[in-house]
Amino acid sequence: MRAMTETAKTDDGPGAVFLVFLRLGLTSFGGPVAHLGYFRHEFVTRRHWLSERSYADLVALCQFLPGPASSQVGIALGLSRAGYRGALAAWAGFTLPSAIALVLFALGLTRYGQVVPAGVLHGLKTVAVAVVAQAVWGMARTLCPDRARVTLMAAAACCVLLVPAAWAQVGVILCAGLIGMGLFKSGQEAVHESLPVMVRRRAGGLWLTLFFALLLGLPLLDALFPGAMLARVDAFYRTGSLVFGGGHVVLPLLQAEVVPPGWVGDDAFLAGYGAAQAVPGPLFTFAAFLGASMQGAPSGWLGGLVCLLAIFAPSFLLVLGALPFWEQLRRNVRTRAALSGINAGVVGLLLAALYQPVWRSAIHAPQDFALALVALVALMFWKWPPWLVVLGTGVAGGLVTALP
């Protein structure tokens, strides 16, 4: 395969990259795994931007890093075609459609919440039970294939349920990585094709330095200069930096950051999470809904933009920083073992979130459980698209509430 360079081709400038990803951002339903399938069809099969093995290796890198894997793959593909501007164009095209839709939903919920039937909002909370349960089941089957990792998953869930704080969730992730380094032995590395280096090592080091400087410096700045804007940037940047294992894992981390301080109510949080399943594009755009829904400034469009940029900033910095060092990192046996432990730990975080806040906030009566069960069967066995399940559950919730 011909090496990719930082210099864009004349027919693959940032504008062209943006249009390609905009179409994907408008049509890519189904979550991160489905997004990666859409990307493979578009960029490997149809456009021949890279080979099958190079694409698989790029996916492996982005799954290794914290953050939304599909968005990070898109950022790397945009970078390979049109440099840094291409990376930004790819992210914008893939992200903005769902972000705009969720901000509009948040504004409508804030201004006309009393007009929307309570049953419809409860239906959106109920469908979140089905979505999270499906994510826990699918991730557990893949990431917890043996007794040791199932045990680690259960221990992680117990820890965060007993200590429901953001620092406890971060501690669980770190401890799971350390336990993984000691317990798990990585198998023989699969044959792969090296990724073309799109960023120099010196530049990669600078991007990684900036990532850690913000991760450590934002809490200090927030303590020295307290304010709503800085506090929210810190919370969403930290969340984007610590989400391993897929977009659904953002749920417990964000809930711990925005609900206890009173920025967003529990009901609005779960209604927005349910609505996020009905839009295409990355689940991380849920941050735009939260930013637009928050009490006090910044909120509305500005709040949505601030929180959206803050939660995605780590993805940019990590992709740009990790690419030059990926070949060396992936050969490290201890690194791969630590990742096995981290993956089991994040399944535990999501399992805990299935109980609190998702289940406890949505399931109050037998009809709630029945509605969630139907939604789960529709997602897992009937293979209905998520947007249709969300829409149907919202309507069903309204009808159930209206019954005498």
Tab-separated table of C-alpha atoms in Angstrom, residues 36 56-76 195 243 245 319 323 326:
chain	number	residue	atom	x	y	z
A	36	LEU	CA	-16.527	0.913	12.193
A	56	ALA	CA	-7.569	-3.277	11.264
A	57	ASP	CA	-4.396	-1.929	12.829
A	58	LEU	CA	-5.858	1.572	13.030
A	59	VAL	CA	-8.957	0.180	14.753
A	60	ALA	CA	-6.713	-1.704	17.194
A	61	LEU	CA	-4.901	1.532	18.088
A	62	CYS	CA	-8.133	3.444	18.686
A	63	GLN	CA	-9.610	0.644	20.786
A	64	PHE	CA	-6.432	0.643	22.872
A	65	LEU	CA	-6.755	4.382	23.593
A	66	PRO	CA	-9.398	5.828	25.908
A	67	GLY	CA	-12.172	7.646	24.088
A	68	PRO	CA	-14.689	6.915	21.310
A	69	ALA	CA	-13.007	4.442	18.947
A	70	SER	CA	-15.069	5.247	15.856
A	71	SER	CA	-14.486	8.999	16.182
A	72	GLN	CA	-10.774	8.432	16.710
A	73	VAL	CA	-10.585	6.249	13.599
A	74	GLY	CA	-12.296	9.058	11.689
A	75	ILE	CA	-9.836	11.637	13.050
A	76	ALA	CA	-6.890	9.469	11.974
A	195	LEU	CA	0.453	2.042	9.971
A	243	VAL	CA	-13.514	6.286	28.949
A	245	GLY	CA	-14.279	0.202	26.256
A	319	VAL	CA	-4.607	10.005	18.395
A	323	LEU	CA	0.382	7.290	16.254
A	326	TRP	CA	2.053	2.666	18.300
